[in-house]
Amino acid sequence: MSETIIDSGTVPIAIRDFGGPGQPLLLLHGAGGNLAQMTTLAEHLRPTHRVVTVDLRGHGRSGDGPWRWDDVLADLAAVTDHLGLTSPVVVGVSLGGMLATLWAQRHPECPGAVSFDGNPPLNRPDQLAGLDLEQAETELAKLRAVFDGMAAMLAEPLTAEQVAAMLAGQRAMAQRYGAAPEDWVAAFERNLMPGDDGRSRLRPDPDLTRQLRDAMNSLDLMPAYRDVRCPLLLVLATEDLPEQQPFHSLYESYRRVTAERLAAVDNPSLRVWHLADASHAMVAERPQELATLITDFLSPHH
């Protein structure tokens, strides 16, 4: 497993190349994450694929640049060109899944793409059904306030005590998912930038975080689902994260509307799989099962 920075595009992009004997596969993390979060899934895929994990721009050890979908897709193209990966499979979670779908739309020759719950976030009443409009607006405003509060907190420099508390939180999360705590700590620390004043900041920085939220909130992937000509597997969560449970009625309605819209897409290249008992954190919850889903989907006998 080797790690390197690829400088051939407009932004330096950090990658980790796991090697592996088969078809090349790019593995993309979610917003606020980094390539270290994809290590367990990468190791499950390495027996069948040459796996490369990527720090998206503004995350981990990659450089900074404005968040525009075309620019980020160009970053991925620079990685594949630099490594000589011809027609890689692209697999992503959440934000990475949105990118996998956009990549598939633009690359009909792609042997396959997989999105793990990579749909735009819940932020508008038209994404909901069966709820009173006024009630939906009120609940959405509360949800936005939660996200605004989290973003404001993460934008501030962190004291050593806050970092220690966050690291303890990462170890607790690892325990929740039966994962190795040191892997979760390493992933958290990869986004931590020590400052001269003894305080640290988390990547992505506040400006990129704002750009990311705007880009995801305004993204409509339905045209991509209709247009895609390479095999695309969309694996959807069916349960709330613990953090989503206070907004259960919103998320349940969003999942229902999304499922209905996808059922109306007439495209044999698109396969939608509702993963029973899985939340948005499915990559942490079920890495072995997801690796099997990927390999089965890409199998020539599929």
JSON list of C-alpha atoms in Angstrom, two decimals, residues 21 33 87 96 100 123 126-127 146 150 197 206 208 220 229 235 291 299:
[
{"chain": "A", "resi": 21, "resn": "PRO", "atom": "CA", "xyz": [-4.73, -8.02, -9.07]},
{"chain": "A", "resi": 33, "resn": "GLY", "atom": "CA", "xyz": [-14.21, 12.59, 5.53]},
{"chain": "A", "resi": 87, "resn": "SER", "atom": "CA", "xyz": [-11.69, 2.76, -17.34]},
{"chain": "A", "resi": 96, "resn": "GLY", "atom": "CA", "xyz": [-18.47, 10.21, -3.04]},
{"chain": "A", "resi": 100, "resn": "ALA", "atom": "CA", "xyz": [-19.63, 8.21, -8.75]},
{"chain": "A", "resi": 123, "resn": "ASN", "atom": "CA", "xyz": [-33.34, 20.38, 2.41]},
{"chain": "A", "resi": 126, "resn": "ASP", "atom": "CA", "xyz": [-40.47, 19.05, -2.74]},
{"chain": "A", "resi": 127, "resn": "GLN", "atom": "CA", "xyz": [-38.25, 16.17, -1.54]},
{"chain": "A", "resi": 146, "resn": "VAL", "atom": "CA", "xyz": [-28.80, 21.78, 13.46]},
{"chain": "A", "resi": 150, "resn": "MET", "atom": "CA", "xyz": [-22.53, 21.93, 13.59]},
{"chain": "A", "resi": 197, "resn": "ASP", "atom": "CA", "xyz": [-1.43, 28.97, 18.50]},
{"chain": "A", "resi": 206, "resn": "PRO", "atom": "CA", "xyz": [-15.49, 26.80, 6.59]},
{"chain": "A", "resi": 208, "resn": "LEU", "atom": "CA", "xyz": [-15.27, 24.91, 1.35]},
{"chain": "A", "resi": 220, "resn": "ASP", "atom": "CA", "xyz": [-30.48, 17.02, -8.91]},
{"chain": "A", "resi": 229, "resn": "ARG", "atom": "CA", "xyz": [-25.29, 4.29, -20.04]},
{"chain": "A", "resi": 235, "resn": "VAL", "atom": "CA", "xyz": [-27.55, 1.27, -2.70]},
{"chain": "A", "resi": 291, "resn": "ALA", "atom": "CA", "xyz": [-17.68, -5.39, -0.86]},
{"chain": "A", "resi": 299, "resn": "SER", "atom": "CA", "xyz": [-19.17, -9.83, -12.13]}
]
